[in-house]
């Protein structure tokens, strides 16, 4: 019941029923109140920012070996330092919290050469 033609990511007109929109708004509010702005969130966010910064520095220092294969290819093909840094940042942006913590643990526990 989507009409004529193929659905595409940016050309489709998604119709979301009012009840669903209201439910999403309530759930977002609850998440903001109890998770994102709850007690300890400032300290948690500060710790997460520190972990991401340390991980990014470690990945840059160990690149391209510290990168996943696809990102290592892009790193090797990058034209300059700014483009190489962007590749590392793009990889960090793809990581789940669990994978970021795991990589942080592995990369920062290795002896520096």
XYZ file of C-alpha atoms in Angstrom:
113
model
C 0.000 0.000 0.000
C 2.854 2.366 -0.832
C 1.580 3.631 -4.154
C 3.049 3.496 -7.607
C 6.741 2.986 -8.276
C 9.765 2.104 -6.233
C 10.342 3.584 -2.789
C 13.590 5.489 -2.441
C 15.329 6.881 0.586
C 14.945 10.594 -0.132
C 12.033 10.684 -2.572
C 9.465 8.812 -0.500
C 6.754 10.535 1.537
C 6.462 8.480 4.699
C 3.114 8.804 6.445
C 3.382 8.252 10.196
C 0.055 8.046 12.033
C -0.531 10.747 14.671
C -0.730 8.157 17.477
C 2.695 6.790 16.556
C 4.209 10.299 16.418
C 2.778 11.061 19.875
C 4.100 7.772 21.282
C 7.569 8.519 19.889
C 7.503 12.016 21.409
C 6.610 10.611 24.842
C 9.327 7.935 24.626
C 11.937 10.505 23.547
C 10.971 12.721 26.477
C 11.273 9.836 28.922
C 14.651 8.845 27.496
C 15.911 12.418 27.772
C 14.665 12.776 31.332
C 15.828 9.446 32.717
C 18.795 8.465 30.555
C 20.405 11.397 28.783
C 19.924 13.981 31.527
C 19.770 11.718 34.564
C 22.099 11.740 37.547
C 25.694 11.092 36.589
C 25.182 11.827 32.906
C 27.685 14.709 32.856
C 30.415 12.504 34.308
C 29.490 9.650 31.968
C 29.586 11.934 28.913
C 32.942 13.382 30.005
C 34.369 9.860 30.374
C 32.999 8.903 26.946
C 34.547 11.998 25.334
C 37.897 11.195 26.940
C 37.742 7.577 25.744
C 36.897 8.667 22.188
C 39.720 11.234 22.132
C 42.263 8.715 23.449
C 41.025 6.053 21.021
C 41.231 8.446 18.075
C 44.798 9.461 18.974
C 45.797 5.795 19.355
C 44.221 4.872 16.022
C 45.987 7.762 14.276
C 49.310 6.735 15.837
C 48.835 3.117 14.768
C 47.299 3.717 11.359
C 46.864 2.043 9.007
C 47.356 -1.161 11.033
C 44.927 0.017 13.722
C 42.120 0.441 11.175
C 39.616 -2.050 9.802
C 40.555 -3.208 6.264
C 38.169 -0.909 4.385
C 39.261 2.135 6.366
C 42.917 1.125 5.954
C 42.398 1.200 2.169
C 40.826 4.647 2.365
C 43.642 5.790 4.660
C 46.262 4.621 2.154
C 44.445 6.432 -0.661
C 43.999 9.686 1.289
C 45.680 12.690 -0.290
C 46.949 14.401 2.859
C 47.043 14.357 6.662
C 43.623 16.001 6.943
C 42.055 13.326 4.734
C 43.804 10.564 6.693
C 42.506 12.009 9.964
C 39.006 12.110 8.463
C 39.252 8.384 7.657
C 40.172 7.608 11.271
C 37.325 9.774 12.561
C 34.920 8.055 10.171
C 35.942 4.665 11.543
C 35.577 5.826 15.148
C 32.104 7.127 14.269
C 31.061 3.648 13.101
C 32.030 1.936 16.361
C 29.534 0.709 18.904
C 30.196 1.613 22.532
C 31.332 -1.949 23.231
C 33.730 -2.058 20.278
C 35.125 1.392 21.113
C 35.882 0.311 24.687
C 37.433 -2.932 23.454
C 39.663 -1.207 20.878
C 40.616 1.434 23.439
C 41.689 -1.294 25.835
C 43.701 -3.127 23.189
C 45.356 -0.113 21.540
C 46.213 1.738 24.729
C 47.615 -1.343 26.464
C 50.154 -1.959 23.688
C 53.688 -0.733 24.346
C 54.493 2.431 22.447
C 57.249 2.180 19.849
